[in-house]
PDB file of C-alpha atoms in Angstrom:
ATOM      1  CA  UNK H1214     149.715  32.657 156.976  1.00  0.00           C
ATOM      2  CA  UNK H1215     152.780  33.068 159.204  1.00  0.00           C
ATOM      3  CA  UNK H1216     153.299  36.623 158.066  1.00  0.00           C
ATOM      4  CA  UNK H1217     149.635  37.309 158.759  1.00  0.00           C
ATOM      5  CA  UNK H1218     150.247  36.439 162.414  1.00  0.00           C
ATOM      6  CA  UNK H1219     152.832  39.198 162.590  1.00  0.00           C
ATOM      7  CA  UNK H1220     150.350  41.759 161.348  1.00  0.00           C
ATOM      8  CA  UNK H1221     149.544  44.297 164.109  1.00  0.00           C
ATOM      9  CA  UNK H1222     145.979  44.462 162.795  1.00  0.00           C
ATOM     10  CA  UNK H1223     145.365  40.714 162.965  1.00  0.00           C
ATOM     11  CA  UNK H1224     142.769  41.084 165.727  1.00  0.00           C
ATOM     12  CA  UNK H1225     140.754  43.362 163.523  1.00  0.00           C
ATOM     13  CA  UNK H1226     140.746  40.786 160.748  1.00  0.00           C
ATOM     14  CA  UNK H1227     139.684  38.011 163.099  1.00  0.00           C
ATOM     15  CA  UNK H1228     136.708  39.969 164.408  1.00  0.00           C
ATOM     16  CA  UNK H1229     135.245  40.639 160.993  1.00  0.00           C
ATOM     17  CA  UNK H1230     132.522  38.128 160.223  1.00  0.00           C
ATOM     18  CA  UNK H1231     130.333  39.789 157.626  1.00  0.00           C
ATOM     19  CA  UNK H1232     130.876  38.733 154.025  1.00  0.00           C
ATOM     20  CA  UNK H1233     129.665  42.144 152.827  1.00  0.00           C
ATOM     21  CA  UNK H1234     132.186  43.995 154.983  1.00  0.00           C
ATOM     22  CA  UNK H1235     135.002  41.710 153.865  1.00  0.00           C
ATOM     23  CA  UNK H1236     134.298  42.436 150.232  1.00  0.00           C
ATOM     24  CA  UNK H1237     134.259  46.172 150.898  1.00  0.00           C
ATOM     25  CA  UNK H1238     137.558  45.987 152.736  1.00  0.00           C
ATOM     26  CA  UNK H1239     139.133  43.981 149.949  1.00  0.00           C
ATOM     27  CA  UNK H1240     138.017  46.510 147.345  1.00  0.00           C
ATOM     28  CA  UNK H1241     139.403  49.355 149.452  1.00  0.00           C
ATOM     29  CA  UNK H1242     142.765  47.660 149.853  1.00  0.00           C
ATOM     30  CA  UNK H1243     142.984  46.788 146.199  1.00  0.00           C
ATOM     31  CA  UNK H1244     142.389  50.408 145.180  1.00  0.00           C
ATOM     32  CA  UNK H1245     144.424  52.252 147.791  1.00  0.00           C
ATOM     33  CA  UNK H1246     147.173  50.065 149.220  1.00  0.00           C
ATOM     34  CA  UNK H1247     149.997  48.090 147.692  1.00  0.00           C
ATOM     35  CA  UNK H1248     148.669  44.694 146.714  1.00  0.00           C
ATOM     36  CA  UNK H1249     151.364  42.817 148.606  1.00  0.00           C
ATOM     37  CA  UNK H1250     149.817  43.890 151.934  1.00  0.00           C
ATOM     38  CA  UNK H1251     146.875  41.538 151.412  1.00  0.00           C
ATOM     39  CA  UNK H1252     148.520  38.599 149.722  1.00  0.00           C
ATOM     40  CA  UNK H1253     148.232  36.396 152.843  1.00  0.00           C
ATOM     41  CA  UNK H1254     144.570  36.948 153.511  1.00  0.00           C
ATOM     42  CA  UNK H1255     143.194  33.746 151.966  1.00  0.00           C
ATOM     43  CA  UNK H1256     139.670  34.448 153.160  1.00  0.00           C
ATOM     44  CA  UNK H1257     139.483  37.739 151.281  1.00  0.00           C
ATOM     45  CA  UNK H1258     140.896  36.123 148.160  1.00  0.00           C
ATOM     46  CA  UNK H1259     138.301  33.362 148.299  1.00  0.00           C
ATOM     47  CA  UNK H1260     135.390  35.771 148.805  1.00  0.00           C
ATOM     48  CA  UNK H1261     136.576  38.005 145.991  1.00  0.00           C
ATOM     49  CA  UNK H1262     136.419  34.962 143.701  1.00  0.00           C
ATOM     50  CA  UNK H1263     139.469  36.254 141.908  1.00  0.00           C
ATOM     51  CA  UNK H1264     143.104  35.215 142.085  1.00  0.00           C
ATOM     52  CA  UNK H1265     145.777  37.490 143.417  1.00  0.00           C
ATOM     53  CA  UNK H1266     147.829  37.216 140.212  1.00  0.00           C
ATOM     54  CA  UNK H1267     144.896  38.689 138.265  1.00  0.00           C
ATOM     55  CA  UNK H1268     145.043  41.830 140.377  1.00  0.00           C
ATOM     56  CA  UNK H1269     148.818  41.976 140.006  1.00  0.00           C
ATOM     57  CA  UNK H1270     148.447  41.897 136.234  1.00  0.00           C
ATOM     58  CA  UNK H1271     145.921  44.730 136.404  1.00  0.00           C
ATOM     59  CA  UNK H1272     147.849  46.988 138.724  1.00  0.00           C
ATOM     60  CA  UNK H1273     151.437  46.493 137.559  1.00  0.00           C
ATOM     61  CA  UNK H1274     151.519  47.671 133.980  1.00  0.00           C
ATOM     62  CA  UNK H1275     154.750  49.662 133.880  1.00  0.00           C
ATOM     63  CA  UNK H1276     157.858  47.487 133.907  1.00  0.00           C
ATOM     64  CA  UNK H1277     161.344  48.957 133.760  1.00  0.00           C
ATOM     65  CA  UNK H1278     164.658  47.133 133.419  1.00  0.00           C
ATOM     66  CA  UNK H1279     167.698  48.959 134.781  1.00  0.00           C
ATOM     67  CA  UNK H1280     171.368  48.134 134.341  1.00  0.00           C
ATOM     68  CA  UNK H1281     173.600  49.685 137.017  1.00  0.00           C
ATOM     69  CA  UNK H1282     176.900  51.202 135.957  1.00  0.00           C
ATOM     70  CA  UNK H1283     179.992  49.365 137.211  1.00  0.00           C
ATOM     71  CA  UNK H1284     181.820  50.707 140.254  1.00  0.00           C
ATOM     72  CA  UNK H1285     179.145  53.296 140.860  1.00  0.00           C
ATOM     73  CA  UNK H1286     176.689  53.859 143.643  1.00  0.00           C
ATOM     74  CA  UNK H1287     173.721  56.100 144.162  1.00  0.00           C
ATOM     75  CA  UNK H1288     169.948  56.287 144.013  1.00  0.00           C
ATOM     76  CA  UNK H1289     168.364  54.032 141.406  1.00  0.00           C
ATOM     77  CA  UNK H1290     164.679  54.726 142.045  1.00  0.00           C
ATOM     78  CA  UNK H1291     163.360  58.017 143.291  1.00  0.00           C
ATOM     79  CA  UNK H1292     159.603  58.177 143.056  1.00  0.00           C
ATOM     80  CA  UNK H1293     158.069  61.119 144.872  1.00  0.00           C
ATOM     81  CA  UNK H1294     157.328  60.178 148.524  1.00  0.00           C
ATOM     82  CA  UNK H1295     153.559  60.170 148.239  1.00  0.00           C
ATOM     83  CA  UNK H1296     153.798  57.413 145.626  1.00  0.00           C
ATOM     84  CA  UNK H1297     156.242  55.237 147.535  1.00  0.00           C
ATOM     85  CA  UNK H1298     153.700  52.437 147.934  1.00  0.00           C
ATOM     86  CA  UNK H1299     153.086  52.131 144.235  1.00  0.00           C
ATOM     87  CA  UNK H1300     156.231  50.439 143.021  1.00  0.00           C
ATOM     88  CA  UNK H1301     158.174  47.219 143.577  1.00  0.00           C
ATOM     89  CA  UNK H1302     161.879  46.758 143.025  1.00  0.00           C
ATOM     90  CA  UNK H1303     163.510  43.411 142.289  1.00  0.00           C
ATOM     91  CA  UNK H1304     167.105  42.399 141.688  1.00  0.00           C
ATOM     92  CA  UNK H1305     167.181  39.956 138.760  1.00  0.00           C
ATOM     93  CA  UNK H1306     170.210  38.165 140.235  1.00  0.00           C
ATOM     94  CA  UNK H1307     168.417  36.706 143.234  1.00  0.00           C
ATOM     95  CA  UNK H1308     164.747  37.608 142.708  1.00  0.00           C
ATOM     96  CA  UNK H1309     164.549  39.292 146.107  1.00  0.00           C
ATOM     97  CA  UNK H1310     162.441  42.396 146.580  1.00  0.00           C
ATOM     98  CA  UNK H1311     164.460  45.388 147.725  1.00  0.00           C
ATOM     99  CA  UNK H1312     163.010  47.680 150.371  1.00  0.00           C
ATOM    100  CA  UNK H1313     165.548  50.481 150.013  1.00  0.00           C
ATOM    101  CA  UNK H1314     166.419  52.721 147.080  1.00  0.00           C
ATOM    102  CA  UNK H1315     170.233  52.713 147.151  1.00  0.00           C
ATOM    103  CA  UNK H1316     172.545  50.375 145.275  1.00  0.00           C
ATOM    104  CA  UNK H1317     176.207  49.961 146.181  1.00  0.00           C
ATOM    105  CA  UNK H1318     179.091  48.869 143.947  1.00  0.00           C
ATOM    106  CA  UNK H1319     179.968  45.828 146.077  1.00  0.00           C
ATOM    107  CA  UNK H1320     176.517  44.253 145.595  1.00  0.00           C
ATOM    108  CA  UNK H1321     177.438  42.995 142.116  1.00  0.00           C
ATOM    109  CA  UNK H1322     173.951  43.542 140.698  1.00  0.00           C
ATOM    110  CA  UNK H1323     173.771  43.269 136.917  1.00  0.00           C
ATOM    111  CA  UNK H1324     170.130  44.147 136.313  1.00  0.00           C
ATOM    112  CA  UNK H1325     167.106  45.392 138.239  1.00  0.00           C
ATOM    113  CA  UNK H1326     163.427  45.087 137.396  1.00  0.00           C
ATOM    114  CA  UNK H1327     161.034  47.780 138.601  1.00  0.00           C
ATOM    115  CA  UNK H1328     157.266  47.386 138.422  1.00  0.00           C
ATOM    116  CA  UNK H1329     155.325  50.608 138.940  1.00  0.00           C
ATOM    117  CA  UNK H1330     151.676  50.541 139.897  1.00  0.00           C
ATOM    118  CA  UNK H1331     149.160  51.796 137.354  1.00  0.00           C
ATOM    119  CA  UNK H1332     147.789  54.325 139.870  1.00  0.00           C
ATOM    120  CA  UNK H1333     150.861  56.520 139.505  1.00  0.00           C
ATOM    121  CA  UNK H1334     149.989  59.608 137.458  1.00  0.00           C
ATOM    122  CA  UNK H1335     153.308  61.407 137.628  1.00  0.00           C
ATOM    123  CA  UNK H1336     156.807  60.232 136.773  1.00  0.00           C
ATOM    124  CA  UNK H1337     158.314  63.480 138.020  1.00  0.00           C
ATOM    125  CA  UNK H1338     161.818  62.972 139.481  1.00  0.00           C
ATOM    126  CA  UNK H1339     161.542  59.216 138.910  1.00  0.00           C
ATOM    127  CA  UNK H1340     165.283  58.817 138.215  1.00  0.00           C
ATOM    128  CA  UNK H1341     166.416  62.295 139.252  1.00  0.00           C
ATOM    129  CA  UNK H1342     170.104  62.382 140.286  1.00  0.00           C
ATOM    130  CA  UNK H1343     170.486  58.623 139.642  1.00  0.00           C
ATOM    131  CA  UNK H1344     174.193  58.621 138.810  1.00  0.00           C
ATOM    132  CA  UNK H1345     174.585  54.839 138.957  1.00  0.00           C
ATOM    133  CA  UNK H1346     172.389  53.837 135.991  1.00  0.00           C
ATOM    134  CA  UNK H1347     173.910  52.764 132.679  1.00  0.00           C
ATOM    135  CA  UNK H1348     170.733  51.790 130.813  1.00  0.00           C
ATOM    136  CA  UNK H1349     166.977  52.076 131.293  1.00  0.00           C
ATOM    137  CA  UNK H1350     164.453  50.134 129.248  1.00  0.00           C
ATOM    138  CA  UNK H1351     160.719  50.660 129.614  1.00  0.00           C
ATOM    139  CA  UNK H1352     159.800  47.265 128.236  1.00  0.00           C
ATOM    140  CA  UNK H1353     156.106  47.613 129.077  1.00  0.00           C
ATOM    141  CA  UNK H1354     154.277  50.902 129.287  1.00  0.00           C
ATOM    142  CA  UNK H1355     150.496  51.002 129.047  1.00  0.00           C
ATOM    143  CA  UNK H1356     149.746  53.844 131.413  1.00  0.00           C
ATOM    144  CA  UNK H1357     148.023  56.634 129.519  1.00  0.00           C
ATOM    145  CA  UNK H1358     147.293  58.793 132.574  1.00  0.00           C
ATOM    146  CA  UNK H1359     150.797  60.175 133.161  1.00  0.00           C
ATOM    147  CA  UNK H1360     150.653  63.969 133.330  1.00  0.00           C
ATOM    148  CA  UNK H1361     154.079  65.026 134.612  1.00  0.00           C
ATOM    149  CA  UNK H1362     157.602  64.033 133.502  1.00  0.00           C
ATOM    150  CA  UNK H1363     159.519  66.928 135.029  1.00  0.00           C
ATOM    151  CA  UNK H1364     163.117  65.992 135.974  1.00  0.00           C
ATOM    152  CA  UNK H1365     162.404  62.372 135.104  1.00  0.00           C
ATOM    153  CA  UNK H1366     166.004  61.589 134.060  1.00  0.00           C
ATOM    154  CA  UNK H1367     167.626  64.754 135.390  1.00  0.00           C
ATOM    155  CA  UNK H1368     171.267  64.189 136.352  1.00  0.00           C
ATOM    156  CA  UNK H1369     171.552  60.608 135.054  1.00  0.00           C
ATOM    157  CA  UNK H1370     175.189  61.295 134.186  1.00  0.00           C
ATOM    158  CA  UNK H1371     176.134  57.610 133.574  1.00  0.00           C
ATOM    159  CA  UNK H1372     173.136  56.849 131.361  1.00  0.00           C
ATOM    160  CA  UNK H1373     174.196  55.567 127.921  1.00  0.00           C
ATOM    161  CA  UNK H1374     171.051  53.808 126.684  1.00  0.00           C
ATOM    162  CA  UNK H1375     167.445  54.857 127.150  1.00  0.00           C
ATOM    163  CA  UNK H1376     164.412  53.167 125.574  1.00  0.00           C
ATOM    164  CA  UNK H1377     161.216  55.163 126.042  1.00  0.00           C
ATOM    165  CA  UNK H1378     159.748  54.498 122.605  1.00  0.00           C
ATOM    166  CA  UNK H1379     156.513  53.152 124.107  1.00  0.00           C
ATOM    167  CA  UNK H1380     155.758  56.233 126.181  1.00  0.00           C
ATOM    168  CA  UNK H1381     152.189  57.536 126.094  1.00  0.00           C
ATOM    169  CA  UNK H1382     152.507  61.289 126.615  1.00  0.00           C
ATOM    170  CA  UNK H1383     149.097  62.523 125.459  1.00  0.00           C
ATOM    171  CA  UNK H1384     148.246  64.023 128.872  1.00  0.00           C
ATOM    172  CA  UNK H1385     151.690  65.228 129.876  1.00  0.00           C
ATOM    173  CA  UNK H1386     151.858  68.976 130.559  1.00  0.00           C
ATOM    174  CA  UNK H1387     155.353  69.302 132.043  1.00  0.00           C
ATOM    175  CA  UNK H1388     158.658  68.086 130.527  1.00  0.00           C
ATOM    176  CA  UNK H1389     160.857  70.656 132.250  1.00  0.00           C
ATOM    177  CA  UNK H1390     164.446  69.414 132.877  1.00  0.00           C
ATOM    178  CA  UNK H1391     163.397  65.951 131.701  1.00  0.00           C
ATOM    179  CA  UNK H1392     166.821  64.911 130.309  1.00  0.00           C
ATOM    180  CA  UNK H1393     168.975  67.595 131.910  1.00  0.00           C
ATOM    181  CA  UNK H1394     172.679  66.663 132.125  1.00  0.00           C
ATOM    182  CA  UNK H1395     172.314  63.177 130.673  1.00  0.00           C
ATOM    183  CA  UNK H1396     175.844  63.842 129.503  1.00  0.00           C
ATOM    184  CA  UNK H1397     176.695  60.359 128.131  1.00  0.00           C
ATOM    185  CA  UNK H1398     173.495  59.854 126.159  1.00  0.00           C
ATOM    186  CA  UNK H1399     174.402  59.768 122.446  1.00  0.00           C
ATOM    187  CA  UNK H1400     170.987  59.148 120.917  1.00  0.00           C
ATOM    188  CA  UNK H1401     167.392  59.574 121.941  1.00  0.00           C
ATOM    189  CA  UNK H1402     164.274  58.373 120.106  1.00  0.00           C
ATOM    190  CA  UNK H1403     161.327  60.620 120.895  1.00  0.00           C
ATOM    191  CA  UNK H1404     159.452  59.990 117.644  1.00  0.00           C
ATOM    192  CA  UNK H1405     156.463  58.542 119.525  1.00  0.00           C
ATOM    193  CA  UNK H1406     156.032  61.539 121.817  1.00  0.00           C
ATOM    194  CA  UNK H1407     152.754  63.443 121.662  1.00  0.00           C
ATOM    195  CA  UNK H1408     153.501  66.875 123.119  1.00  0.00           C
ATOM    196  CA  UNK H1409     150.245  68.584 122.184  1.00  0.00           C
ATOM    197  CA  UNK H1410     149.443  69.408 125.819  1.00  0.00           C
ATOM    198  CA  UNK H1411     152.930  70.228 127.093  1.00  0.00           C
ATOM    199  CA  UNK H1412     153.264  73.716 128.591  1.00  0.00           C
ATOM    200  CA  UNK H1413     156.885  73.724 129.752  1.00  0.00           C
ATOM    201  CA  UNK H1414     159.987  72.382 127.954  1.00  0.00           C
ATOM    202  CA  UNK H1415     162.568  74.582 129.660  1.00  0.00           C
ATOM    203  CA  UNK H1416     166.006  72.969 130.207  1.00  0.00           C
ATOM    204  CA  UNK H1417     164.592  69.777 128.677  1.00  0.00           C
ATOM    205  CA  UNK H1418     167.878  68.721 127.001  1.00  0.00           C
ATOM    206  CA  UNK H1419     170.231  71.108 128.798  1.00  0.00           C
ATOM    207  CA  UNK H1420     173.704  69.619 129.203  1.00  0.00           C
ATOM    208  CA  UNK H1421     173.121  66.570 126.964  1.00  0.00           C
ATOM    209  CA  UNK H1422     176.656  67.134 125.739  1.00  0.00           C
ATOM    210  CA  UNK H1423     177.052  63.803 123.874  1.00  0.00           C
ATOM    211  CA  UNK H1424     173.894  64.025 121.742  1.00  0.00           C
ATOM    212  CA  UNK H1425     174.763  64.397 118.060  1.00  0.00           C
ATOM    213  CA  UNK H1426     171.293  64.181 116.559  1.00  0.00           C
ATOM    214  CA  UNK H1427     167.842  64.536 118.035  1.00  0.00           C
ATOM    215  CA  UNK H1428     164.639  63.573 116.212  1.00  0.00           C
ATOM    216  CA  UNK H1429     161.854  65.919 117.260  1.00  0.00           C
ATOM    217  CA  UNK H1430     159.897  65.758 113.998  1.00  0.00           C
ATOM    218  CA  UNK H1431     156.618  64.937 115.759  1.00  0.00           C
ATOM    219  CA  UNK H1432     156.897  67.540 118.501  1.00  0.00           C
ATOM    220  CA  UNK H1433     153.929  69.895 118.833  1.00  0.00           C
ATOM    221  CA  UNK H1434     154.771  73.110 120.702  1.00  0.00           C
ATOM    222  CA  UNK H1435     151.482  74.945 120.217  1.00  0.00           C
ATOM    223  CA  UNK H1436     150.889  75.203 123.973  1.00  0.00           C
ATOM    224  CA  UNK H1437     154.492  75.540 125.149  1.00  0.00           C
ATOM    225  CA  UNK H1438     155.149  78.903 126.815  1.00  0.00           C
ATOM    226  CA  UNK H1439     158.662  78.245 128.150  1.00  0.00           C
ATOM    227  CA  UNK H1440     161.610  76.884 126.140  1.00  0.00           C
ATOM    228  CA  UNK H1441     164.399  78.669 127.975  1.00  0.00           C
ATOM    229  CA  UNK H1442     167.699  76.722 127.790  1.00  0.00           C
ATOM    230  CA  UNK H1443     165.898  73.858 126.052  1.00  0.00           C
ATOM    231  CA  UNK H1444     169.011  72.765 124.068  1.00  0.00           C
ATOM    232  CA  UNK H1445     171.686  74.759 125.864  1.00  0.00           C
ATOM    233  CA  UNK H1446     175.101  73.105 126.230  1.00  0.00           C
ATOM    234  CA  UNK H1447     174.279  70.360 123.715  1.00  0.00           C
ATOM    235  CA  UNK H1448     177.817  70.813 122.498  1.00  0.00           C
ATOM    236  CA  UNK H1449     177.959  67.918 120.005  1.00  0.00           C
ATOM    237  CA  UNK H1450     174.515  68.436 118.510  1.00  0.00           C
ATOM    238  CA  UNK H1451     175.075  68.792 114.751  1.00  0.00           C
ATOM    239  CA  UNK H1452     171.572  68.370 113.366  1.00  0.00           C
ATOM    240  CA  UNK H1453     168.239  69.516 114.760  1.00  0.00           C
ATOM    241  CA  UNK H1454     164.977  69.643 112.795  1.00  0.00           C
ATOM    242  CA  UNK H1455     162.563  71.916 114.625  1.00  0.00           C
ATOM    243  CA  UNK H1456     160.854  73.352 111.552  1.00  0.00           C
ATOM    244  CA  UNK H1457     157.541  72.266 113.080  1.00  0.00           C
ATOM    245  CA  UNK H1458     158.189  74.238 116.297  1.00  0.00           C
ATOM    246  CA  UNK H1459     155.933  77.235 116.827  1.00  0.00           C
ATOM    247  CA  UNK H1460     156.530  80.100 119.206  1.00  0.00           C
ATOM    248  CA  UNK H1461     154.322  83.044 119.988  1.00  0.00           C
ATOM    249  CA  UNK H1462     154.749  86.571 121.298  1.00  0.00           C
ATOM    250  CA  UNK H1463     154.853  85.486 124.927  1.00  0.00           C
ATOM    251  CA  UNK H1464     156.984  82.341 124.471  1.00  0.00           C
ATOM    252  CA  UNK H1465     160.213  82.467 126.474  1.00  0.00           C
ATOM    253  CA  UNK H1466     163.121  81.202 124.351  1.00  0.00           C
ATOM    254  CA  UNK H1467     166.161  82.832 125.949  1.00  0.00           C
ATOM    255  CA  UNK H1468     169.378  80.763 125.971  1.00  0.00           C
ATOM    256  CA  UNK H1469     167.542  78.151 123.909  1.00  0.00           C
ATOM    257  CA  UNK H1470     170.598  77.182 121.792  1.00  0.00           C
ATOM    258  CA  UNK H1471     173.321  78.653 123.990  1.00  0.00           C
ATOM    259  CA  UNK H1472     176.536  76.636 123.783  1.00  0.00           C
ATOM    260  CA  UNK H1473     175.443  74.518 120.776  1.00  0.00           C
ATOM    261  CA  UNK H1474     178.847  75.002 119.192  1.00  0.00           C
ATOM    262  CA  UNK H1475     178.478  72.163 116.632  1.00  0.00           C
ATOM    263  CA  UNK H1476     175.028  73.113 115.349  1.00  0.00           C
ATOM    264  CA  UNK H1477     175.138  73.944 111.624  1.00  0.00           C
ATOM    265  CA  UNK H1478     171.660  75.093 110.609  1.00  0.00           C
ATOM    266  CA  UNK H1479     168.169  75.781 111.935  1.00  0.00           C
ATOM    267  CA  UNK H1480     164.786  76.378 110.350  1.00  0.00           C
ATOM    268  CA  UNK H1481     162.974  78.875 112.573  1.00  0.00           C
ATOM    269  CA  UNK H1482     160.315  80.027 110.120  1.00  0.00           C
ATOM    270  CA  UNK H1483     157.564  79.338 112.665  1.00  0.00           C
ATOM    271  CA  UNK H1484     159.276  81.325 115.406  1.00  0.00           C
ATOM    272  CA  UNK H1485     157.170  84.384 116.090  1.00  0.00           C
ATOM    273  CA  UNK H1486     158.185  86.779 118.830  1.00  0.00           C
ATOM    274  CA  UNK H1487     158.296  90.544 119.142  1.00  0.00           C
ATOM    275  CA  UNK H1488     159.576  90.680 122.697  1.00  0.00           C
ATOM    276  CA  UNK H1489     163.333  90.990 122.435  1.00  0.00           C
ATOM    277  CA  UNK H1490     163.893  90.264 126.124  1.00  0.00           C
ATOM    278  CA  UNK H1491     162.803  86.648 125.556  1.00  0.00           C
ATOM    279  CA  UNK H1492     165.659  86.229 123.058  1.00  0.00           C
ATOM    280  CA  UNK H1493     168.488  86.968 125.466  1.00  0.00           C
ATOM    281  CA  UNK H1494     171.602  84.896 124.629  1.00  0.00           C
ATOM    282  CA  UNK H1495     169.526  82.549 122.480  1.00  0.00           C
ATOM    283  CA  UNK H1496     172.473  81.853 120.117  1.00  0.00           C
ATOM    284  CA  UNK H1497     175.442  82.518 122.399  1.00  0.00           C
ATOM    285  CA  UNK H1498     178.400  80.355 121.359  1.00  0.00           C
ATOM    286  CA  UNK H1499     176.840  79.329 118.029  1.00  0.00           C
ATOM    287  CA  UNK H1500     179.653  80.578 115.806  1.00  0.00           C
ATOM    288  CA  UNK H1501     178.887  78.562 112.631  1.00  0.00           C
ATOM    289  CA  UNK H1502     175.098  78.623 112.619  1.00  0.00           C
ATOM    290  CA  UNK H1503     172.983  79.291 109.539  1.00  0.00           C
ATOM    291  CA  UNK H1504     169.368  80.297 110.167  1.00  0.00           C
ATOM    292  CA  UNK H1505     166.240  80.350 108.060  1.00  0.00           C
ATOM    293  CA  UNK H1506     163.684  82.679 109.634  1.00  0.00           C
ATOM    294  CA  UNK H1507     161.169  85.455 108.997  1.00  0.00           C
ATOM    295  CA  UNK H1508     162.327  89.002 108.367  1.00  0.00           C
ATOM    296  CA  UNK H1509     160.774  90.115 111.638  1.00  0.00           C
ATOM    297  CA  UNK H1510     162.788  87.570 113.584  1.00  0.00           C
ATOM    298  CA  UNK H1511     165.935  88.453 111.651  1.00  0.00           C
ATOM    299  CA  UNK H1512     165.579  92.172 112.392  1.00  0.00           C
ATOM    300  CA  UNK H1513     165.412  91.479 116.128  1.00  0.00           C
ATOM    301  CA  UNK H1514     168.511  89.288 116.396  1.00  0.00           C
ATOM    302  CA  UNK H1515     170.880  90.271 113.563  1.00  0.00           C
ATOM    303  CA  UNK H1516     172.636  93.017 115.549  1.00  0.00           C
ATOM    304  CA  UNK H1517     172.980  90.885 118.665  1.00  0.00           C
ATOM    305  CA  UNK H1518     174.570  87.898 116.965  1.00  0.00           C
ATOM    306  CA  UNK H1519     176.823  89.112 114.109  1.00  0.00           C
ATOM    307  CA  UNK H1520     178.239  85.611 113.540  1.00  0.00           C
ATOM    308  CA  UNK H1521     174.858  84.170 112.534  1.00  0.00           C
ATOM    309  CA  UNK H1522     174.340  83.592 108.794  1.00  0.00           C
ATOM    310  CA  UNK H1523     170.826  84.216 107.477  1.00  0.00           C
ATOM    311  CA  UNK H1524     169.348  82.504 104.431  1.00  0.00           C
TER     312      UNK H1524
END
């Protein structure tokens, strides 16, 4: 109750006498404001006939564990400003909640837990430019309302381990730049991804220069209109099964495999495009690539890329 006394709105609380009004206020707070703001109001808790921990279990259903890289500093959580009230950050070392979003090398923090409120519908830029993170593990992920993952891990240049196997992506429409320049990431399991509603995958894996193999067997690209630079500069990528990928006449696929110097073969039988401008530099730097494709696709690109071998 001591913290309640420091609340600038305490006089308002004291004046409220009606049980009906109290219940309405509690419901409003529970739906629109971070739960911690009402934890000290015992009267509201009693009237609601429900314990605070029950509401915490309802509202905090995305838990992330983060391991900072040694001798690094930088942003470790970067939710878009309008969602700043919908997450909590805790250091595991001392269990204290952190109010800022910067971690410094001299703090000697080994692991961080982040709990994101269920109301968040976008994970856009969540870890964008977080250069201090070594591993990220979404150990609990029940939110099925996420619709945007643009730039989610963009620029995580120290990231070596990433567990997003529990992601529910059924409603996601944007994965643009999602893993851009995750240059130390060697493997990535996206087998659980449902991409049936995704419209944009441009630059999705651009600059993932340590990836050797990428499992995209379950990817559905029926609605994707932009794949420009999707795998560009994946310089160690040796194997890529995208035989299920479909492109259409208006799909932009320029620079899609540019700089994939280790890539050996591709099955592009479902690639359908008659607009040659969308194919600009699609295979630049792919000197040892063997392609399986339709005759129409072959006729468009064979003169542009003389080093490509066609099956």
